[in-house]
Short mmCIF file of C-alpha atoms and ligand atoms in Angstrom, two decimals:
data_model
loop_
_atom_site.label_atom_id
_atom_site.label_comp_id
_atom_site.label_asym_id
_atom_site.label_seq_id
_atom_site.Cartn_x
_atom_site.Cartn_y
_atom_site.Cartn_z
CA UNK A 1 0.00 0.00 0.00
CA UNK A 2 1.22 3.54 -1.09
CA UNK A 3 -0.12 6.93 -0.82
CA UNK A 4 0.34 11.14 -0.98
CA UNK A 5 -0.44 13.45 1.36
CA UNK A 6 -4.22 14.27 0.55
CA UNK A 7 -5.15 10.94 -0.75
CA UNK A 8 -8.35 9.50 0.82
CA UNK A 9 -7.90 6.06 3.41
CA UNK A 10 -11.24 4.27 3.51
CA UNK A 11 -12.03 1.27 5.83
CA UNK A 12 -14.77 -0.93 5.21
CA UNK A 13 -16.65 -3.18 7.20
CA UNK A 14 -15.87 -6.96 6.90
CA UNK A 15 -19.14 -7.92 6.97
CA UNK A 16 -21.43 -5.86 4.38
CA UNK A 17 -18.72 -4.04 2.81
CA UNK A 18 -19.80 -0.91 3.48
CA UNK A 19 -17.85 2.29 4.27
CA UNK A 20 -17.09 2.13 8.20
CA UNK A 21 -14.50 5.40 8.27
CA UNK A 22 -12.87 7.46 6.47
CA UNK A 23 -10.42 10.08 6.36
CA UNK A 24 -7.78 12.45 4.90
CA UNK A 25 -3.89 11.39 4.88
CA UNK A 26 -2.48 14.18 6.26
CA UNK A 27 0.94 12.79 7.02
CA UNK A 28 3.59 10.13 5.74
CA UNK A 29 6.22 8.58 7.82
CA UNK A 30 7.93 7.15 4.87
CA UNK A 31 9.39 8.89 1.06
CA UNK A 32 7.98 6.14 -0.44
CA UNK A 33 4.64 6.49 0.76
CA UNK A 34 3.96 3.39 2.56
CA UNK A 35 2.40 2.87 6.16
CA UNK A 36 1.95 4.19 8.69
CA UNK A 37 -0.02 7.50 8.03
CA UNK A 38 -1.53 10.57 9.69
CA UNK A 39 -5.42 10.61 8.91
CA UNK A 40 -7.52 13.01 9.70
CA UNK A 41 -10.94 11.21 10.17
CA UNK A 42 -13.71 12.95 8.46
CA UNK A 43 -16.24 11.91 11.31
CA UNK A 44 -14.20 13.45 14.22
CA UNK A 45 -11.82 16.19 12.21
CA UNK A 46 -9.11 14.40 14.88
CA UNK A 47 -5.96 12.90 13.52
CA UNK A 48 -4.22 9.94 14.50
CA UNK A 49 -1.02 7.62 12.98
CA UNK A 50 -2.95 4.53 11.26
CA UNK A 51 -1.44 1.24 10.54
CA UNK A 52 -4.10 0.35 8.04
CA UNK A 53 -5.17 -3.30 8.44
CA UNK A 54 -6.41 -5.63 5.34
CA UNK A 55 -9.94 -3.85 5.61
CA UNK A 56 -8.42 -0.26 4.56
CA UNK A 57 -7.57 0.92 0.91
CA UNK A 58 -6.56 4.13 -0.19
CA UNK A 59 -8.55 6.21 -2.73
CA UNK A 60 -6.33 8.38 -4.76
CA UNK A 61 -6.62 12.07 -5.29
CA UNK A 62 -4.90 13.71 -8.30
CA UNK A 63 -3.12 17.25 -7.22
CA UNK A 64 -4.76 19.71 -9.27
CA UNK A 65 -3.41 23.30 -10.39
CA UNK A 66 -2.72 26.09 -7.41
CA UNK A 67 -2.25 23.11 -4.94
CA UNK A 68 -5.97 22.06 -4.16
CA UNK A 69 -6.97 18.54 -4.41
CA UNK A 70 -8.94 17.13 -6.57
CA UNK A 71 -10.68 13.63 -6.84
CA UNK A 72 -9.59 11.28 -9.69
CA UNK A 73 -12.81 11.81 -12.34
CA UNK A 74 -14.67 8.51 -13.22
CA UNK A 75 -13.66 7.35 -16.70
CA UNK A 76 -16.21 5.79 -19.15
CA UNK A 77 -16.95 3.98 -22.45
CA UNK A 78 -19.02 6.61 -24.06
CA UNK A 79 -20.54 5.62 -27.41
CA UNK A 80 -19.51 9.55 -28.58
CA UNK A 81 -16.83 10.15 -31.16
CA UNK A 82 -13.37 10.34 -28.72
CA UNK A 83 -13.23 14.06 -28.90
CA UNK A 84 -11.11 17.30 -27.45
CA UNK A 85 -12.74 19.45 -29.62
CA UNK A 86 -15.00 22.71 -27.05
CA UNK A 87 -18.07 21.23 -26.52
CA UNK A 88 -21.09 22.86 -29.12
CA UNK A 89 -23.68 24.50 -27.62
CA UNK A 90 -26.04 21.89 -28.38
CA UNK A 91 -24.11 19.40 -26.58
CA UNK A 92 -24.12 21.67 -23.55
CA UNK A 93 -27.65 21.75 -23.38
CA UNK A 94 -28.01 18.21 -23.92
CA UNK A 95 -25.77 17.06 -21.09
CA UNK A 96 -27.46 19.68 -19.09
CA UNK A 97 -31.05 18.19 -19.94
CA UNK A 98 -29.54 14.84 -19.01
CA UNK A 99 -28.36 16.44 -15.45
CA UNK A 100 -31.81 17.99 -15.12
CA UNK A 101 -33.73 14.15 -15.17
CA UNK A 102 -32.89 13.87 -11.84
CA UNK A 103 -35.37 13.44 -8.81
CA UNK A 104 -35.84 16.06 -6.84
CA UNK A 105 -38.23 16.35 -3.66
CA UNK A 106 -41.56 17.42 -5.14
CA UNK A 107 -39.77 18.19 -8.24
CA UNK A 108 -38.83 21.53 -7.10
CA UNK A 109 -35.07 20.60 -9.65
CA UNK A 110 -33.27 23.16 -7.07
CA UNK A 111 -30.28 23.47 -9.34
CA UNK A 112 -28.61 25.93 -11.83
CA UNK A 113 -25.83 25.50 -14.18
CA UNK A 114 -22.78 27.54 -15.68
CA UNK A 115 -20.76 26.35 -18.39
CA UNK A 116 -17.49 27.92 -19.07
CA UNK A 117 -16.54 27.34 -22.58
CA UNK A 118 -12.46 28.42 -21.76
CA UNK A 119 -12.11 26.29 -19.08
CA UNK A 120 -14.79 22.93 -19.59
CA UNK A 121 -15.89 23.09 -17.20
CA UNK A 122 -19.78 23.28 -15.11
CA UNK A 123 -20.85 24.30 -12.19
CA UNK A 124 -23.46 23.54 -10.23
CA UNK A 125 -25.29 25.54 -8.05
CA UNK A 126 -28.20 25.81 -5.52
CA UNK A 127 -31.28 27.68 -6.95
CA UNK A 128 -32.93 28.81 -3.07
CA UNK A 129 -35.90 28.83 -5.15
CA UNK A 130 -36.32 25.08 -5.14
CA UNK A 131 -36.17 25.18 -1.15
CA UNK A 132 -38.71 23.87 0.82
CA UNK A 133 -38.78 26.24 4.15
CA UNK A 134 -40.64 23.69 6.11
CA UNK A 135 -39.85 20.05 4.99
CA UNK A 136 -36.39 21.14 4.59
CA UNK A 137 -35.35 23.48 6.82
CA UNK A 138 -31.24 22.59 6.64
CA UNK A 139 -31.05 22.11 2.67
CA UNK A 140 -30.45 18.65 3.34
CA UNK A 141 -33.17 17.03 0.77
CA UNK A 142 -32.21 19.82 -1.43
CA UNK A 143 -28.78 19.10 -1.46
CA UNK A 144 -29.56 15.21 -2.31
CA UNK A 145 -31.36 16.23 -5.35
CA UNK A 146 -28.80 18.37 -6.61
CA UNK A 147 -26.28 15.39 -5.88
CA UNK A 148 -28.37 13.13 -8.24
CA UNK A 149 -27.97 15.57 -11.12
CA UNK A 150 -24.57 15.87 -10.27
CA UNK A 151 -24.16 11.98 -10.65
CA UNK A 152 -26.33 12.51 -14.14
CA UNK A 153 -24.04 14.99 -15.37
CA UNK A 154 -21.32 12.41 -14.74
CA UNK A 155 -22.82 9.98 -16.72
CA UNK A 156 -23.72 12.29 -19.39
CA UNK A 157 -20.08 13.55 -20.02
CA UNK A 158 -18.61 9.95 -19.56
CA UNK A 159 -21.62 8.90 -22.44
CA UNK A 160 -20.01 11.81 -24.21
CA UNK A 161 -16.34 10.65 -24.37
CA UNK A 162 -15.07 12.83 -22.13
CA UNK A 163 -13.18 12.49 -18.49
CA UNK A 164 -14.15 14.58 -15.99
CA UNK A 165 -12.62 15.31 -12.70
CA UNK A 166 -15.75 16.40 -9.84
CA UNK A 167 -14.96 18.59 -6.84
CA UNK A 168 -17.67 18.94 -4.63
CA UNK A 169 -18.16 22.08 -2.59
CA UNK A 170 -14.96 23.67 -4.00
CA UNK A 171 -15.00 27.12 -2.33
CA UNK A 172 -15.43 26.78 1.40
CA UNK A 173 -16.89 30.57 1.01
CA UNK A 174 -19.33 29.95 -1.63
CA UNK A 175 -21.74 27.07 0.21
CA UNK A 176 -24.13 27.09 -2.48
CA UNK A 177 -21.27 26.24 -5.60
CA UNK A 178 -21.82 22.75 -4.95
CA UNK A 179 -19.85 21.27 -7.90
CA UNK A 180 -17.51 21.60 -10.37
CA UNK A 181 -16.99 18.86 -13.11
CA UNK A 182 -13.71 19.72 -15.42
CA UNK A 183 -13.57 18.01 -18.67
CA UNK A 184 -10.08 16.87 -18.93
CA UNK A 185 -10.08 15.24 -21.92
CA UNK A 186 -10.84 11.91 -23.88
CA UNK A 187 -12.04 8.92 -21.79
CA UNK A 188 -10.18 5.81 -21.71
CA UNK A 189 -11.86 2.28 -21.94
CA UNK A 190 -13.74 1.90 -18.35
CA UNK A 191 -16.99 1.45 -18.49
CA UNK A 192 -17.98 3.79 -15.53
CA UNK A 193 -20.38 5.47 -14.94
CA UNK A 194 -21.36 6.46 -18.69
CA UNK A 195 -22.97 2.05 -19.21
CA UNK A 196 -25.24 3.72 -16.87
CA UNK A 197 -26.63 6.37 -19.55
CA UNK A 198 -29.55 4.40 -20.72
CA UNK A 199 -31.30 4.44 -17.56
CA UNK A 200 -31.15 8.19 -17.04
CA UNK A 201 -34.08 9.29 -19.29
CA UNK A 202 -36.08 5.90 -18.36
CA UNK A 203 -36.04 6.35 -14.75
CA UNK A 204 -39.39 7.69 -13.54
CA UNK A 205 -40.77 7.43 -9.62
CA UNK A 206 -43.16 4.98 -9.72
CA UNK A 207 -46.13 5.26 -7.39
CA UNK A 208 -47.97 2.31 -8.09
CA UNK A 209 -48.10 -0.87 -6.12
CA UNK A 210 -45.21 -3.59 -6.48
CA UNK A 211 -44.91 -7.45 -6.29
CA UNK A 212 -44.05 -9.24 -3.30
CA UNK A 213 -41.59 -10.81 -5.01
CA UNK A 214 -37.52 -10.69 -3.83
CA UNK A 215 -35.13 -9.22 -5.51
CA UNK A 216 -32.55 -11.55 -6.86
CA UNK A 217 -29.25 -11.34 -4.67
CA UNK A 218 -27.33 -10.62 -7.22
CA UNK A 219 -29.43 -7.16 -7.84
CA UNK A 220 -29.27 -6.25 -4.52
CA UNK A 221 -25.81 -6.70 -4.61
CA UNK A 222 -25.10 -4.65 -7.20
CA UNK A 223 -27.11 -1.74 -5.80
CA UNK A 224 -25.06 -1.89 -2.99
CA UNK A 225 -21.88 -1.74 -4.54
CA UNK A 226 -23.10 1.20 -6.78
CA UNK A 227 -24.25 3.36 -3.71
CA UNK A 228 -20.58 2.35 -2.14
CA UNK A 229 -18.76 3.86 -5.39
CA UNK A 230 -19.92 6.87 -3.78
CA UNK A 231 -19.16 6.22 0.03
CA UNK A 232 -22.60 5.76 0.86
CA UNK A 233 -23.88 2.75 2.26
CA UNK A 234 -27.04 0.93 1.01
CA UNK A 235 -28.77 -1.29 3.57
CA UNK A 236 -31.95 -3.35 2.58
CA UNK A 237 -34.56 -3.48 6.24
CA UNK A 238 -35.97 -6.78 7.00
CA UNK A 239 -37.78 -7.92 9.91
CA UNK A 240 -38.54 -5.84 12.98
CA UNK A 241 -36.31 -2.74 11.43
CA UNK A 242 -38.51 -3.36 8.07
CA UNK A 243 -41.68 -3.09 10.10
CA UNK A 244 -40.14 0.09 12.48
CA UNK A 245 -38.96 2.30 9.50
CA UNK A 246 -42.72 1.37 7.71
CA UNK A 247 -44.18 3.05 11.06
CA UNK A 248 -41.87 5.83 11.21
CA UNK A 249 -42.82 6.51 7.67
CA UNK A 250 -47.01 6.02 8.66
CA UNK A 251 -46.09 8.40 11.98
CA UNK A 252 -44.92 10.61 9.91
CA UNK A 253 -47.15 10.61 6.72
CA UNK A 254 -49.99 11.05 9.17
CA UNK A 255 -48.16 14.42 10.91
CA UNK A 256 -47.71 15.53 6.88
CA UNK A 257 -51.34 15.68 6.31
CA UNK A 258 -52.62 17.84 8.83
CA UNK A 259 -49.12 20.19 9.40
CA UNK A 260 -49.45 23.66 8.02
CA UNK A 261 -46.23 24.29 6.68
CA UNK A 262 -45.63 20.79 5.22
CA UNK A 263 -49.14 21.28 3.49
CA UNK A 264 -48.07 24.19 2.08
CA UNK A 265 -44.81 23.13 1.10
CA UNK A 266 -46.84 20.09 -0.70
CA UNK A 267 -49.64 22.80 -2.73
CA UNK A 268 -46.78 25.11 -3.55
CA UNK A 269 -45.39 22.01 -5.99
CA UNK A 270 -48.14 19.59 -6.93
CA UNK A 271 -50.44 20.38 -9.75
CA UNK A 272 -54.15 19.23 -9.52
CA UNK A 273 -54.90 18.78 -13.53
CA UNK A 274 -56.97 21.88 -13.65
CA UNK A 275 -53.99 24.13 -11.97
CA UNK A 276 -53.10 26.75 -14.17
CA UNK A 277 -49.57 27.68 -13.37
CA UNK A 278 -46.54 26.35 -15.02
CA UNK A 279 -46.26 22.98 -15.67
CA UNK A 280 -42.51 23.12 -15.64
CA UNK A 281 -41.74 21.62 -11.95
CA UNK A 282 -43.60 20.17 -9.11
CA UNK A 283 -45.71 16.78 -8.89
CA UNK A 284 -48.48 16.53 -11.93
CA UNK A 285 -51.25 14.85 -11.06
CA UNK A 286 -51.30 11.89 -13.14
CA UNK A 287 -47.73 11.64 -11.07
CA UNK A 288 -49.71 11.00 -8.10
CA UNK A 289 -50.14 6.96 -8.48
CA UNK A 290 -53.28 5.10 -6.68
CA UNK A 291 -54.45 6.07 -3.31
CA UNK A 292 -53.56 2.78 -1.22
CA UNK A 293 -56.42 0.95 0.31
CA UNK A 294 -54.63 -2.27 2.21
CA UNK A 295 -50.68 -3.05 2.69
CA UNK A 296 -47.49 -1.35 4.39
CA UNK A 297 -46.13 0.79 1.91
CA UNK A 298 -46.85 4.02 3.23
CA UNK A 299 -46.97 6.19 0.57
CA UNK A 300 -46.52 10.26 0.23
CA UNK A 301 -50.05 10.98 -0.31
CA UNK A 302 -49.37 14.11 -3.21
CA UNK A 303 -53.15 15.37 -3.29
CA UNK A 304 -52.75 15.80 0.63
CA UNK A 305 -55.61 13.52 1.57
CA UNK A 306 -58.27 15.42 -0.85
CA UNK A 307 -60.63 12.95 -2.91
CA UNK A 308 -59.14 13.43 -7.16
CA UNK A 309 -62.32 12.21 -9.27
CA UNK A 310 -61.31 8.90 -10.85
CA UNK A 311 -58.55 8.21 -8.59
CA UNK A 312 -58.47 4.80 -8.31
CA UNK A 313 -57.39 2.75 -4.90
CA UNK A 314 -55.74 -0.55 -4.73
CA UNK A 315 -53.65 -2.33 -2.26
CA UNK A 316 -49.83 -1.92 -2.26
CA UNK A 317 -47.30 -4.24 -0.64
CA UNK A 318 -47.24 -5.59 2.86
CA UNK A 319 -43.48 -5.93 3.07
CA UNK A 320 -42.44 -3.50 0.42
CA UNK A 321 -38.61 -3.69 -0.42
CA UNK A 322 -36.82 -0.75 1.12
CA UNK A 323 -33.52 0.55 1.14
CA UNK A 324 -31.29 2.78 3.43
CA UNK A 325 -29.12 4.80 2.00
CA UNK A 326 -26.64 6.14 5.08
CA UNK A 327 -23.51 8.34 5.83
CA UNK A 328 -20.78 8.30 8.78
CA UNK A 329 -21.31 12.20 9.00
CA UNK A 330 -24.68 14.47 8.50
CA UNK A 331 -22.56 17.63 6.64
CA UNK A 332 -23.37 18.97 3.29
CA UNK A 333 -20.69 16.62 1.50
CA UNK A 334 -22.33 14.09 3.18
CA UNK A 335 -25.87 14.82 1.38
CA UNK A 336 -23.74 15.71 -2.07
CA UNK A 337 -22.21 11.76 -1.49
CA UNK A 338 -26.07 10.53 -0.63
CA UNK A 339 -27.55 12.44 -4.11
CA UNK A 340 -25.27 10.99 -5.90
CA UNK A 341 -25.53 7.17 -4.22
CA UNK A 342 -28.78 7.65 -4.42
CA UNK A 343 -28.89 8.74 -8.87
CA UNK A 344 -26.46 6.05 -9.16
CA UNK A 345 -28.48 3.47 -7.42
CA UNK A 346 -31.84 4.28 -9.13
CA UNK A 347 -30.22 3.88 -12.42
CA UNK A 348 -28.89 0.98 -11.56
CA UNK A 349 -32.06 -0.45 -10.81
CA UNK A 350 -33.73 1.35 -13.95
CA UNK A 351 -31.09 -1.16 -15.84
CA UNK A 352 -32.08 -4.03 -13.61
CA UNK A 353 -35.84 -3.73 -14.60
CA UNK A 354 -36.81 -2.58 -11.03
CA UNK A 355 -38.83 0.02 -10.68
CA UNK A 356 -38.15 2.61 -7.54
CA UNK A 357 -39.53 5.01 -5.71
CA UNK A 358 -38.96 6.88 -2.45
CA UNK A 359 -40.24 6.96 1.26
CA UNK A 360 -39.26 9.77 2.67
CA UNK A 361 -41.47 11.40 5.07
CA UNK A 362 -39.75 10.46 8.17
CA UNK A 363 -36.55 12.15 7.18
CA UNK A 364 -38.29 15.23 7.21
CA UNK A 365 -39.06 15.12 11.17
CA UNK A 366 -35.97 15.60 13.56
CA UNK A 367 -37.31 13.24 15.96
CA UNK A 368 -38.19 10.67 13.38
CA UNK A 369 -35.59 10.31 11.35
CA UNK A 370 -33.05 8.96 13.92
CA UNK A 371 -35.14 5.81 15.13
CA UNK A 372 -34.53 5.47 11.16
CA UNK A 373 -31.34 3.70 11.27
CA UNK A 374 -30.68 0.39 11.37
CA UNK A 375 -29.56 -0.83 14.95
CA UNK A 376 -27.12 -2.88 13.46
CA UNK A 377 -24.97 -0.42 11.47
CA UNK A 378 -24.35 2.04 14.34
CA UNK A 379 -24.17 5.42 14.35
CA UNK A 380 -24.85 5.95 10.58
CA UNK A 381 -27.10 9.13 9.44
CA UNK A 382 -29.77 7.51 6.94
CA UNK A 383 -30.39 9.89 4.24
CA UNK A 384 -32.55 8.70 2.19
CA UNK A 385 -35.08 5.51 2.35
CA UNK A 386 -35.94 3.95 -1.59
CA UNK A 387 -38.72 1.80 -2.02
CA UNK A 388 -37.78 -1.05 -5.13
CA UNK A 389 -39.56 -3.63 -6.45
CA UNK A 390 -41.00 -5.09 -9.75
CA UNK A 391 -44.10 -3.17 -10.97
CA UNK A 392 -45.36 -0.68 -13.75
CA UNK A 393 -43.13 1.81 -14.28
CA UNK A 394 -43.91 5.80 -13.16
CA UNK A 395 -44.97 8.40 -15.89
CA UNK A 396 -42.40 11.10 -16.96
CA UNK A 397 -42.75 14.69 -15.33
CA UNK A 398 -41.89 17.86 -16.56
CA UNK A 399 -38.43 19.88 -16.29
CA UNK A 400 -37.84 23.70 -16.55
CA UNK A 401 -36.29 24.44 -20.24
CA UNK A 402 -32.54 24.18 -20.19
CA UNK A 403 -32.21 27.54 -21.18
CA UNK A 404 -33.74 28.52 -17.79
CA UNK A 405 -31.22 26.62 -15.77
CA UNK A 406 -28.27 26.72 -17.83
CA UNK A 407 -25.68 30.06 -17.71
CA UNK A 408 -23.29 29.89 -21.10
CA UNK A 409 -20.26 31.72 -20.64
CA UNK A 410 -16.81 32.51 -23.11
C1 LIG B 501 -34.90 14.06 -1.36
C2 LIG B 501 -36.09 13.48 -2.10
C3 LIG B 501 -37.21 13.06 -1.39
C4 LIG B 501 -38.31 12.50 -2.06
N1 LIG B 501 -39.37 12.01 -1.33
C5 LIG B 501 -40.39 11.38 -1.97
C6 LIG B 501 -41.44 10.73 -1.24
O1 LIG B 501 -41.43 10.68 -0.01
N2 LIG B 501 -42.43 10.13 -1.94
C7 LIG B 501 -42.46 10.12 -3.31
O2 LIG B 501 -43.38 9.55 -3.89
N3 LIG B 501 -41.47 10.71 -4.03
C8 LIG B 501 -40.44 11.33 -3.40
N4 LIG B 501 -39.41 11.88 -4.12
C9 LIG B 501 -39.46 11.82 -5.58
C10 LIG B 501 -39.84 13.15 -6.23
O3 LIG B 501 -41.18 13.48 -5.95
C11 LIG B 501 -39.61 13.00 -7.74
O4 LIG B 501 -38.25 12.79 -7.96
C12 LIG B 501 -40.02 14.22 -8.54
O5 LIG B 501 -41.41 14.41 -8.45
C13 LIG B 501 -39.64 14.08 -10.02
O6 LIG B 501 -40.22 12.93 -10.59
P1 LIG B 501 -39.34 11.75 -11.19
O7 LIG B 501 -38.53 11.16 -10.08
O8 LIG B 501 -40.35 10.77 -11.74
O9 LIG B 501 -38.45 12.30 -12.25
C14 LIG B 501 -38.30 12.41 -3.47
C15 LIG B 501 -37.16 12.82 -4.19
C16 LIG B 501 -36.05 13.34 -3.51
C17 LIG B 501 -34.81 13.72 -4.28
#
């Protein structure tokens, strides 16, 4: 094992694999790189001299120009000409359309983009307009949706033959530039993430009621591993956790429907079919999916418990399939690492056949969303909880025209 100053130890749990620490070398005791190091843990900001064991490995960070650090960009095997030529403006807009098919809570797509044609390179911001004062009072689901564009762009420029290199948060005094992603030039012959491009214009939430029937092991293992390509661990509940989070989620639908601000939150972004604002974001209602009559999954009921003529109700699962998706820390990075677990997860699935959709309303209440977490896996902060499963697919909702979100600059 070798590594630089500023690369990125990561130590895994024997048992599911998932990440259990990790933290910044700081410090090397030997020229040639190898143990034992000075890390500075990212969950306590303390550092201490590590003699990795056989569960660490080191993630390495390229240096990038004026000294800062930069994490080595994901290559791909886009189907795209190999190309250095400056990216047209139609190609722009088309990888930022691609970003832009991302979930987002309600659909409120709380992102903006700048592309700067002399230096390839976008960034993404927070649009405060997508913020949901009451349901997310921190930022935090907002930051997970911009995350999951993030992870689309990704796959978009990887699809496009080109290697990127993605720094999240990259000025400390600018909170809301939450990405950058440089093009640095042709992609070599790795087929990650851009094998995952299909999925990102067929990937829909799907609010309609799924089969009892597993998932094959070998999906759920590979929806693990693609939320751990972003440091994010994916666990699947079962038993009395399934049964707790499935409450939590009831507890908390039930506080949704008759809280002021989280009603209010819900009208500003759903449109009842005769609304006559823009169509461009929130939840439309043919969106909504069935009201549930019998069975567990405890849906996010989008026309806030008012009767929709023709709605129809059937009965949804008893033991739906959910998934945690959880991080060591509860920062800002941390959501950016959930968003984009979460994107690469859901396309992953898309590919897989499984449909998905999301459970979220305990998250949104501080004294619910702790009782969340697993027992088993500690101290972890879940961050988002995905509800999988084979069933009809979910309808496609509207975006805001690219040219609204997108900034073009020299
Ligand atoms: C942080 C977050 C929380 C969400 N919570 C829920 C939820 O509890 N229930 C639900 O049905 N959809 C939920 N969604 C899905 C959004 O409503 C959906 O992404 C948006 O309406 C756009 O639709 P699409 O995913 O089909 O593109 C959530 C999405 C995000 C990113």
């Amino acid at each position: 094992m070798r590594a630089q100053v500023g690369d990125q130890l990561i130590v895994e749990s024997p048992t599911t694999g998932a990440t259990q620490r990790d933290g910044e070398i700081v410090g090397l005791r030997h020229d040639d790189g190898t143990p034992p190091y000075d890390v500075r843990w990212s969950d306590s900001d303390q550092v201490t001299l590590v003699f990795p064991g056989p569960d660490a490995h080191i993630h390495h960070i390229e240096h990038g120009p004026e000294g800062h650090l930069e994490e080595t960009g994901h290559r791909g095997t886009g189907t795209a000409p190999r190309t250095t030529q400056a990216l047209s403006e139609a190609v722009v807009m088309a990888l930022v359309q691609d970003a832009t098919a991302a979930p987002s809570m309600h659909n409120t797509q709380p992102w903006r983009f700048q592309y700067s044609r002399r230096n390839r390179v976008f960034h993404l911001r927070a649009d405060l307009r997508g913020a949901l004062p009451h349901s997310d009072p921190v930022l935090r689901s907002l930051h997970i949706g911009c995350g999951a564009a993030l992870m689309n762009l990704r796959v978009a420029v990887a699809h496009e033959g080109w290697q990127a290199t993605t720094r999240v948060l990259p000025d400390p005094n600018d909170p809301m530039l939450l990405a950058s992603v440089t093009l640095t030039g042709p992609l070599g012959d790795e087929d990650d993430p851009a094998t995952l491009y299909p999925a990102v214009h067929a990937r829909h939430t799907s609010r309609y009621p799924f089969a009892e029937t597993p998932l094959p092991d070998a999906v759920l293992t590979a929806l693990a591993e693609a939320a751990h390509r972003e440091y994010v661990s994916l666990s699947f509940a079962s038993g009395l956790h399934l049964q707790s989070v499935m409450d939590l989620a009831l507890e908390a639908e039930a506080r949704n429907l008759t809280d002021a601000g989280a009603a209010a939150d819900l009208a500003r972004f759903t449109r009842r079919a005769d609304d006559t604002r823009p169509a461009t974001e929130g939840v439309p209602e043919y969106a909504f999916g069935p009201r549930r009559r019998i069975g567990k999954a405890p849906m996010r009921d989008f026309a806030g418990g008012k009767p929709i003529p023709g709605r129809p109700t059937v009965d949804f699962e008893t033991a739906p399939h959910l998934a945690l998706l959880s991080t060591s820390r509860d920062r800002p990075l941390d959501w950016l690492r959930a968003g984009q677990a979460m994107e690469r997860v859901l396309l992953r699935a898309t590919i897989e056949g499984v449909s998905t959709s999301f459970i979220t309303q305990a998250l949104e209440w501080h004294d619910l969303r702790w009782p969340l977490r697993d027992p088993m896996s500690g101290n972890a902060y879940v961050q988002m909880v995905l509800r999988l499963g084979y069933g009809r697919p979910g309808s496609q909702t509207p975006r805001r025209p690219v040219h609204d979100v997108l900034d073009l600059e020299p």
